[in-house]
Short mmCIF file of C-alpha atoms in Angstrom, two decimals:
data_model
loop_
_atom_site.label_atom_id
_atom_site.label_comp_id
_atom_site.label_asym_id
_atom_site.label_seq_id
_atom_site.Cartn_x
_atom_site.Cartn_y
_atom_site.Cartn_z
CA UNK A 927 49.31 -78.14 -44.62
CA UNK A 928 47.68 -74.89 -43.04
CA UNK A 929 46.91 -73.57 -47.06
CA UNK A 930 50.14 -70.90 -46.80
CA UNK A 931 52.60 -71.08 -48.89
CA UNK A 932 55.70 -71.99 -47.26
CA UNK A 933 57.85 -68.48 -47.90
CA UNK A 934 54.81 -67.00 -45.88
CA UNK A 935 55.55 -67.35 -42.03
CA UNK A 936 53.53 -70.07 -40.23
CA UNK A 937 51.68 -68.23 -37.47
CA UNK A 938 50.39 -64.90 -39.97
CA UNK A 939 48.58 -63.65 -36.86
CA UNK A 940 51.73 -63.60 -34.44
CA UNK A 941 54.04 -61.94 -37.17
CA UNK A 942 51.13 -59.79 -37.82
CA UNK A 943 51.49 -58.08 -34.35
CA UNK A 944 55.49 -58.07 -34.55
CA UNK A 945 54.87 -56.25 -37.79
CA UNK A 946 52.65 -53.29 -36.41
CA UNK A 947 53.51 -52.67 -32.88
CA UNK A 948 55.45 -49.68 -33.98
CA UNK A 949 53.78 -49.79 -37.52
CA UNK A 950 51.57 -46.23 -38.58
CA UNK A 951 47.68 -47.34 -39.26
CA UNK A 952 48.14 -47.12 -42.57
CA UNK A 953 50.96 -49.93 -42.31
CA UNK A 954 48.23 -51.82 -40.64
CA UNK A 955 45.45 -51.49 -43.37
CA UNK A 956 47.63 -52.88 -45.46
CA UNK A 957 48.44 -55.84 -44.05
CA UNK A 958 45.09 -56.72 -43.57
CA UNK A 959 44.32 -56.22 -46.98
CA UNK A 960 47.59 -58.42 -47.92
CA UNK A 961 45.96 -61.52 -46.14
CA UNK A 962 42.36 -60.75 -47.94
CA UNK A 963 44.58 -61.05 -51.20
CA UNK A 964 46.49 -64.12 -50.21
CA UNK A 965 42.88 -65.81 -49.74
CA UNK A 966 42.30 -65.04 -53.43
CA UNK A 967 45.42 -66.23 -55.21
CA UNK A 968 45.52 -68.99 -57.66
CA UNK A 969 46.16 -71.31 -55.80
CA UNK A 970 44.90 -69.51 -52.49
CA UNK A 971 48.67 -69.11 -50.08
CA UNK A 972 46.27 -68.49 -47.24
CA UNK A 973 42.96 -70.32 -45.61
CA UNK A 974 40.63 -69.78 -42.62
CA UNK A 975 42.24 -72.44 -40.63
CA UNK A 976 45.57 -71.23 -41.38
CA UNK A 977 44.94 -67.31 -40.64
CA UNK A 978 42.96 -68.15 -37.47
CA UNK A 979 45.53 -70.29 -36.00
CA UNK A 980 48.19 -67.98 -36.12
CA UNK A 981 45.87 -65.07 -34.62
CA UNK A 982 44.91 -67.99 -31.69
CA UNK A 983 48.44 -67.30 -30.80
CA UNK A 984 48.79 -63.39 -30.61
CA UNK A 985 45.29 -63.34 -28.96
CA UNK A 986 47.06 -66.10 -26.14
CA UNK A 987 49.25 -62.91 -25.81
CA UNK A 988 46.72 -59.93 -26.52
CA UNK A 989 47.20 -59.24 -22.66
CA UNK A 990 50.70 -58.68 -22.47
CA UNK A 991 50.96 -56.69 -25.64
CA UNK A 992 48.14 -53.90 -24.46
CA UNK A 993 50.86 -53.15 -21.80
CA UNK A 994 53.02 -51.99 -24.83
CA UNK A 995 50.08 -51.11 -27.34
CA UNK A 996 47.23 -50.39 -25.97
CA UNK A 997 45.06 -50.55 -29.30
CA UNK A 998 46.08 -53.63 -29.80
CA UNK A 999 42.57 -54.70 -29.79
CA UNK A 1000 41.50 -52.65 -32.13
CA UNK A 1001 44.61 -53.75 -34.66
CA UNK A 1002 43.43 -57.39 -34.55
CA UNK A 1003 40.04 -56.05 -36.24
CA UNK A 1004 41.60 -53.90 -38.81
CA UNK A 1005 43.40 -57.15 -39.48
CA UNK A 1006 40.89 -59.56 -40.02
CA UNK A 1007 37.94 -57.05 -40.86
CA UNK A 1008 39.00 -57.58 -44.35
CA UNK A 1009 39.10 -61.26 -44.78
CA UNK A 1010 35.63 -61.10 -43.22
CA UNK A 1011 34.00 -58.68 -45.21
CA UNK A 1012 35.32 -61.07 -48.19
CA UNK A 1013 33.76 -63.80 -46.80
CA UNK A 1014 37.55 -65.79 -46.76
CA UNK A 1015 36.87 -66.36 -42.67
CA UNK A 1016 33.64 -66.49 -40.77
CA UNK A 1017 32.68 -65.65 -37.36
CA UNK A 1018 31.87 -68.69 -36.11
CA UNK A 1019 35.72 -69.68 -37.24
CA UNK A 1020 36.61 -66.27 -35.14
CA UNK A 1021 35.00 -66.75 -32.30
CA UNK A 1022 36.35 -70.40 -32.26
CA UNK A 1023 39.71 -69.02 -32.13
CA UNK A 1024 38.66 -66.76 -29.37
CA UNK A 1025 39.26 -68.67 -26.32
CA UNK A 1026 41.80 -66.29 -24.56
CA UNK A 1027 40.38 -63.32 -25.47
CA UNK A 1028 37.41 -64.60 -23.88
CA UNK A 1029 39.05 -65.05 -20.84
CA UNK A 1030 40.15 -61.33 -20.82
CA UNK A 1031 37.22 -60.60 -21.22
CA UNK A 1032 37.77 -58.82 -24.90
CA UNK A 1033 36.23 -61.06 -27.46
CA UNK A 1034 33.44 -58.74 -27.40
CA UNK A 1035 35.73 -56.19 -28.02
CA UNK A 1036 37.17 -57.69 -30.86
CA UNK A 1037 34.46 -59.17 -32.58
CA UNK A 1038 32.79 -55.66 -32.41
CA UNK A 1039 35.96 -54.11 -34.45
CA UNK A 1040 36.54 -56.88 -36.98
CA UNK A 1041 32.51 -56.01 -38.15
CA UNK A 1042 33.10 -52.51 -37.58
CA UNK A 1043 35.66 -52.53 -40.48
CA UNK A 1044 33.96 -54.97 -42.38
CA UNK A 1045 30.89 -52.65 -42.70
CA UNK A 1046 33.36 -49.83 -43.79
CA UNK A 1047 34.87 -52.59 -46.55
CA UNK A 1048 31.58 -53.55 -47.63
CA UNK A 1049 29.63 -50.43 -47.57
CA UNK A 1050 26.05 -49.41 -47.86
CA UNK A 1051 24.58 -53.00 -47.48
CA UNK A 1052 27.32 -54.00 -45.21
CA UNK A 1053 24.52 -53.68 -42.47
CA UNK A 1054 21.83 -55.93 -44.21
CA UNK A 1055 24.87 -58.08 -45.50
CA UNK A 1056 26.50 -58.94 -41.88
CA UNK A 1057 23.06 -59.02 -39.96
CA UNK A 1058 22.14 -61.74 -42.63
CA UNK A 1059 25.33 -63.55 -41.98
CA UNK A 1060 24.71 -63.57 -38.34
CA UNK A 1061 21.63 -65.38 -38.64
CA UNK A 1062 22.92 -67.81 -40.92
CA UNK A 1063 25.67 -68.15 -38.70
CA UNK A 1064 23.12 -68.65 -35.78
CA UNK A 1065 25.66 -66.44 -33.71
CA UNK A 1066 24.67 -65.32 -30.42
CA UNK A 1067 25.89 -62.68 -27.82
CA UNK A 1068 25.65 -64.96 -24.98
CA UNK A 1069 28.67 -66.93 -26.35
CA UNK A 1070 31.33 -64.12 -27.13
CA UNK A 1071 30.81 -61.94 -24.14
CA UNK A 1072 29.01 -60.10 -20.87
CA UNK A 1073 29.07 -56.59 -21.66
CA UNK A 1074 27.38 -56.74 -25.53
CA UNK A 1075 24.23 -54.22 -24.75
CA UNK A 1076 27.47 -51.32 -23.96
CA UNK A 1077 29.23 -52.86 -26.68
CA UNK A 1078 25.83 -52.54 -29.02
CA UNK A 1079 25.69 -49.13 -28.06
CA UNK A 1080 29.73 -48.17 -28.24
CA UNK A 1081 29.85 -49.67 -31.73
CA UNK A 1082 26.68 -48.92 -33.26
CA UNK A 1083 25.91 -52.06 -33.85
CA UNK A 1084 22.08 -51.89 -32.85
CA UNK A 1085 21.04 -53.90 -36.37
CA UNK A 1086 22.63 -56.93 -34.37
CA UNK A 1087 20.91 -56.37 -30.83
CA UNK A 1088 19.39 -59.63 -29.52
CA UNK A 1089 15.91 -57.65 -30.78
CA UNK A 1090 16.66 -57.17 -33.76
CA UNK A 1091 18.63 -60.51 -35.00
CA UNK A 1092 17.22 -61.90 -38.24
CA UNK A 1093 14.91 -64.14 -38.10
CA UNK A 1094 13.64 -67.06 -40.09
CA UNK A 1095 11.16 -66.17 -43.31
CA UNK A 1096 8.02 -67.78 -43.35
CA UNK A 1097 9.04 -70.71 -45.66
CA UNK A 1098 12.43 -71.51 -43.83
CA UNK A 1099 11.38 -75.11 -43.28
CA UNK A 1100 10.20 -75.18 -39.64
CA UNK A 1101 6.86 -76.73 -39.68
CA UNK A 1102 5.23 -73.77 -38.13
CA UNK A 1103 1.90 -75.02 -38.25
CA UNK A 1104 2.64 -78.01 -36.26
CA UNK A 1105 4.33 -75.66 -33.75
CA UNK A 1106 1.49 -73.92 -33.90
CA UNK A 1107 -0.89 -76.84 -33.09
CA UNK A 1108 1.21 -78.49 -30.34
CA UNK A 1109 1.02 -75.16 -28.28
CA UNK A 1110 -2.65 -74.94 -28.96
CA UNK A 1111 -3.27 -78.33 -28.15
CA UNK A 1112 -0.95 -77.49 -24.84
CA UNK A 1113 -3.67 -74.73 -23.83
CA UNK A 1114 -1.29 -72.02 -24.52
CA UNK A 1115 -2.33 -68.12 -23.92
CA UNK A 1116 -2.19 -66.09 -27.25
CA UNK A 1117 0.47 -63.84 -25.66
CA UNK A 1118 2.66 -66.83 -25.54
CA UNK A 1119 1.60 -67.57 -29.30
CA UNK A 1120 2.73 -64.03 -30.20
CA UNK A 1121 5.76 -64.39 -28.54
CA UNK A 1122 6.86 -67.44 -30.25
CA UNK A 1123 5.63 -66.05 -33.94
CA UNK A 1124 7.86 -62.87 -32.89
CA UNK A 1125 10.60 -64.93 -32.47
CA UNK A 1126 10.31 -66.93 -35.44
CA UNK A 1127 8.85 -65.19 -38.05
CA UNK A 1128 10.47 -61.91 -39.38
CA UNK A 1129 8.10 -59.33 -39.22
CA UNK A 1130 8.04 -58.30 -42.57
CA UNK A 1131 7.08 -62.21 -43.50
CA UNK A 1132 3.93 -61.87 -41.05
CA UNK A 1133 1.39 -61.21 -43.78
CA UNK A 1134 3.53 -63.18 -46.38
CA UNK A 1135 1.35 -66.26 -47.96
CA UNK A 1136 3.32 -69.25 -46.21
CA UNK A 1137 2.71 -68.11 -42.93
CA UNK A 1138 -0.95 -67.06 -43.21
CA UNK A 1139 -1.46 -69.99 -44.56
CA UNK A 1140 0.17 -72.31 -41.77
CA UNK A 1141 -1.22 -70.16 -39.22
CA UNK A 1142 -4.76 -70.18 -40.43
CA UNK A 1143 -4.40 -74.14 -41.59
CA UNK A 1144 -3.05 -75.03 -37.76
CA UNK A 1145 -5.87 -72.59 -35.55
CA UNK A 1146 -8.92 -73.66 -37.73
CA UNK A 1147 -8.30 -77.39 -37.78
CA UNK A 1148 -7.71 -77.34 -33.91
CA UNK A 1149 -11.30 -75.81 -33.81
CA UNK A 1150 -12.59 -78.78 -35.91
CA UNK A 1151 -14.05 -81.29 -33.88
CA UNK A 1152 -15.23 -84.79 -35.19
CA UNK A 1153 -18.72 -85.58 -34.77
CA UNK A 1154 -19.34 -88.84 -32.65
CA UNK A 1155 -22.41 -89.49 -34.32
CA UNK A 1156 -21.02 -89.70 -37.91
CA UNK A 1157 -17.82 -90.54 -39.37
CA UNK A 1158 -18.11 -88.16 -41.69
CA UNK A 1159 -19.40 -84.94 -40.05
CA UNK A 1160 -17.31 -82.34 -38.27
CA UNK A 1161 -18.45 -78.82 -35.81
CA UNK A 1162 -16.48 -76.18 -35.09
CA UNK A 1163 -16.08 -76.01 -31.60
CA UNK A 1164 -17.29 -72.40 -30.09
CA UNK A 1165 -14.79 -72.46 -27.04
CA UNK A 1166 -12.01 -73.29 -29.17
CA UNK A 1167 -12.89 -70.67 -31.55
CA UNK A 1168 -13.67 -67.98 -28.88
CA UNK A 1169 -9.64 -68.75 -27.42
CA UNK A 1170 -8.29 -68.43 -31.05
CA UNK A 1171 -10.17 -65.64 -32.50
CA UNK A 1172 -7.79 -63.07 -31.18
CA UNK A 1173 -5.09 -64.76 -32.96
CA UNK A 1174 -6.71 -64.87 -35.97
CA UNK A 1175 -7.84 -61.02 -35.84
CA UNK A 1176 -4.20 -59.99 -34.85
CA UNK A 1177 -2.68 -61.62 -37.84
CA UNK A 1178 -5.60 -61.21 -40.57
CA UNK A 1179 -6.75 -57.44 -39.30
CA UNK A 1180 -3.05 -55.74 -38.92
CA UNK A 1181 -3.14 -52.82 -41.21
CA UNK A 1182 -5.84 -50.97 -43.43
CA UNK A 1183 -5.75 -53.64 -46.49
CA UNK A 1184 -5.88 -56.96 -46.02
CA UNK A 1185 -7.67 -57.96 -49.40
CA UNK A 1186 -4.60 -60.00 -49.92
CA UNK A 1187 -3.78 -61.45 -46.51
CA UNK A 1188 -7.49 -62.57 -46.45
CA UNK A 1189 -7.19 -63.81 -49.46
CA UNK A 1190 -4.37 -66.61 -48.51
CA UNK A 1191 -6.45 -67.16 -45.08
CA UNK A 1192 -9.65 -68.33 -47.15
CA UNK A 1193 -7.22 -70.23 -49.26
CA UNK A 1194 -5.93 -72.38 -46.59
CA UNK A 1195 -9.79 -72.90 -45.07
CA UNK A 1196 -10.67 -74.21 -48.39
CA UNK A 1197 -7.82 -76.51 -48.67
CA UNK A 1198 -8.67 -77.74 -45.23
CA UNK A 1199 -12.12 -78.42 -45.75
CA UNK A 1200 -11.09 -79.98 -49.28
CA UNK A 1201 -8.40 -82.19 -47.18
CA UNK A 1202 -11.23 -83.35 -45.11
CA UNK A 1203 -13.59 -84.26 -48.04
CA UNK A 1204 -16.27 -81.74 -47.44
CA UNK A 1205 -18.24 -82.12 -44.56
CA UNK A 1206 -21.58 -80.84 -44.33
CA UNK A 1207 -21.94 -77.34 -42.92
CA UNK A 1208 -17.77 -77.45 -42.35
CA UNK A 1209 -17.20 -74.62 -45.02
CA UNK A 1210 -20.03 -72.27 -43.81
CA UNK A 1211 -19.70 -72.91 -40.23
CA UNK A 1212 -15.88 -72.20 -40.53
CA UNK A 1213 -17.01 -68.84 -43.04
CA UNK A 1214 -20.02 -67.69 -40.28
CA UNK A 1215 -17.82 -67.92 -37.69
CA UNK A 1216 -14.75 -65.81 -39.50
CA UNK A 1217 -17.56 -63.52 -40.51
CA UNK A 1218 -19.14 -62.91 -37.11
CA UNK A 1219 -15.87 -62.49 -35.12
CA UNK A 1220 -15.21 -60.06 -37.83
CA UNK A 1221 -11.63 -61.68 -38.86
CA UNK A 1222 -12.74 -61.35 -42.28
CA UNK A 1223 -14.38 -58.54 -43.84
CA UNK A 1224 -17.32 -59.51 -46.76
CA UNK A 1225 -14.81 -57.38 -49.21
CA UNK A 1226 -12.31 -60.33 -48.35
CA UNK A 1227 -15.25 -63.19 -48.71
CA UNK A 1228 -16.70 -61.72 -51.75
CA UNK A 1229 -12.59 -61.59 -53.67
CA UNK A 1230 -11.79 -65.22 -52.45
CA UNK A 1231 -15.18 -66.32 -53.91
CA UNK A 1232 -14.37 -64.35 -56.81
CA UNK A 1233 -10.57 -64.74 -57.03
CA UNK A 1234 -9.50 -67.49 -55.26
CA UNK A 1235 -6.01 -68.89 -55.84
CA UNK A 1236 -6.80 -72.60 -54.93
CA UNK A 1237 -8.32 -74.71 -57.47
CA UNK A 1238 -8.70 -77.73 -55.22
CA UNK A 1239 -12.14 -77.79 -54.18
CA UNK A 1240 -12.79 -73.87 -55.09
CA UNK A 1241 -15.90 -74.95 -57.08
CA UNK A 1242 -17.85 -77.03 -54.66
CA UNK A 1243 -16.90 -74.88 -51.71
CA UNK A 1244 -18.73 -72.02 -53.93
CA UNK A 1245 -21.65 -73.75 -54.13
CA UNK A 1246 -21.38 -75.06 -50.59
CA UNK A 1247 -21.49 -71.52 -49.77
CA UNK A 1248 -23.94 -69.79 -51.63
CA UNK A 1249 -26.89 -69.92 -48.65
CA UNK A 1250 -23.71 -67.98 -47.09
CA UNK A 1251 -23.10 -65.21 -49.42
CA UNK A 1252 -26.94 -64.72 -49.61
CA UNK A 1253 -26.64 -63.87 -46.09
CA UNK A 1254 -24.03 -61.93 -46.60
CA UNK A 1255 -25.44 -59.54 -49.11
CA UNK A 1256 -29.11 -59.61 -46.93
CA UNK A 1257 -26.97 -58.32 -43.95
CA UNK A 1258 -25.75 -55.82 -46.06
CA UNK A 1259 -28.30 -54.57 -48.23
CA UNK A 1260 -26.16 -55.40 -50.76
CA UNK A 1261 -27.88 -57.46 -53.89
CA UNK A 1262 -25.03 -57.86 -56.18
CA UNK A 1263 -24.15 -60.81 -54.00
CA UNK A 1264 -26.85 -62.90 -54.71
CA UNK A 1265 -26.90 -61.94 -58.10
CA UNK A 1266 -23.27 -62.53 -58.98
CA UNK A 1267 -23.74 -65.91 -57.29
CA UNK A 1268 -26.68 -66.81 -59.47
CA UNK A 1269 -24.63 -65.75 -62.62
CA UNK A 1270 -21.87 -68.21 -61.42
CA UNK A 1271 -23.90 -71.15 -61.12
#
């Protein structure tokens, strides 16, 4: 069974066109709104598979009709712009059904009027609404049609441009920081690194905590190098940190305040050094060398030392640190350092 009830005719999509080639737009608005309802009946008299079908078979024909109507392009959106705004049909289910349109050369077309009504069902999110869908959807413009950039541009569909499709948060579930690693450990350039973060990480989740995290966790234990000489000493390896340190700057130093972002990176050094039991001079080689590249500022050192999320190993990397934050309030001139660390102890 297609999901239509049988009074309704088999192929919706087919009698759809027979219905409107003489039919006023209004006519047409209708009818798509009549298949939107039969969606939602209880039980439904319409499904995806069932609409989509039928539509396969006017769109085998879309060629011979635009001799007769030319909009007829246009008339298969109002149809199913509806249905999708609704959410009853998808538009990985549309562009399924697409195969001779393709051929004509007009899926594009189409595709671009079924979201053009959809955003006028949906309204003042419909923009946020259908980009989100199209990421979910993993739809691409390489698959429908040629001509999308003119398309983009006809429609006003620039929210779902190739460079601006959504992209995946920072806690999506790809292991970024192994990503990360592998292309570090494959001697990638940083430009190449920003490319691929670009790609995968929406900008607005470039400062959130699960990325800084996996970013900082990934570049600062490919720096770590094991010491031959001891099983349980580690160095921080000065070429490796030289080649990274612009990745770290670029991610850490990208606005005016980055108390917080700093804040996650120290977080994710401590857990590293925690993970790795502690070496000796780990924590304040890994701190100097943040320090003296100046990827953290000593506001930043002086909050995580203060504030620090973490509780694993927060305590003895304090103390492991306090010949650091000396320093760091020498350098500066700056005695409350020392003097808020011996208050701590």
């Amino acid at each position: 069974s297609s999901g239509i009830n049988a009074e309704w005719p088999l192929r919706p999509g087919e009698e759809a066109v027979n219905l409107v080639m003489e039919a006023k737009s209004s006519s047409i608005k209708m009818l798509g709104e009549l298949f939107a309802t039969l969606f939602s009946e209880k039980p439904p008299l319409m499904n995806a598979d069932g609409l989509l079908t039928g539509f396969q078979l006017a769109f085998e024909s879309a060629q011979d009709l635009a001799i007769d109507v030319p909009g007829i392009y246009s008339i298969f959106g109002r149809l199913l712009g509806k249905s999708y705004a609704d959410e009853h049909v998808t538009l990985k289910l549309i562009k399924g059904a697409m195969g001779p349109l393709k051929q004509s050369g007009k899926a594009g077309d189409v595709l671009c009027e079924i979201i053009t009504q959809a955003l006028l069902v949906i309204g003042a999110k419909g923009r946020m609404e259908i980009q989100q869908r199209w990421g979910k959807e993993k739809m691409t413009w390489s698959e429908i049609c040629d001509n999308h950039h003119e398309l983009i541009e006809k429609y006003k569909l620039d929210f779902l441009s190739s460079s601006s499709e959504p992209k995946e948060s920072a806690d999506s579930g790809i292991n970024i920081s192994e990503n990360l690693r592998t292309m570090l450990e494959d001697d990638k350039s940083k430009d190449d690194i920003f490319c691929y973060v670009d790609k995968t990480i929406n900008p607005d989740c470039q400062k959130d905590e699960p990325f800084i995290k996996n970013l900082v966790t990934a570049i600062c234990d490919f720096t770590i190098d094991a010491d031959p000489s001891s099983v349980e000493k580690f160095n921080v390896n000065e070429t490796k940190f030289k080649k990274v340190s612009p990745i770290l700057t670029k991610y850490l130093q990208s606005s005016k305040d980055n108390l917080l972002v700093e804040l996650h990176a120290l977080d994710a050094v401590q857990l590293l050094v925690h993970e790795k039991h502690h070496p000796q001079a780990l924590a304040y080689s890994l701190f100097c060398k943040l320090e003296d590249d100046d990827i953290i500022t000593e506001q930043g050192f002086r909050n995580w030392r203060d504030n620090g999320v973490e509780q694993q190993g927060h305590g003895v990397m304090r103390a492991k640190l306090k010949q650091f934050f000396e320093d760091l309030s020498r350098c500066s001139g700056d005695e409350s350092d020392t003097n808020s660390e011996n208050v701590q102890q």
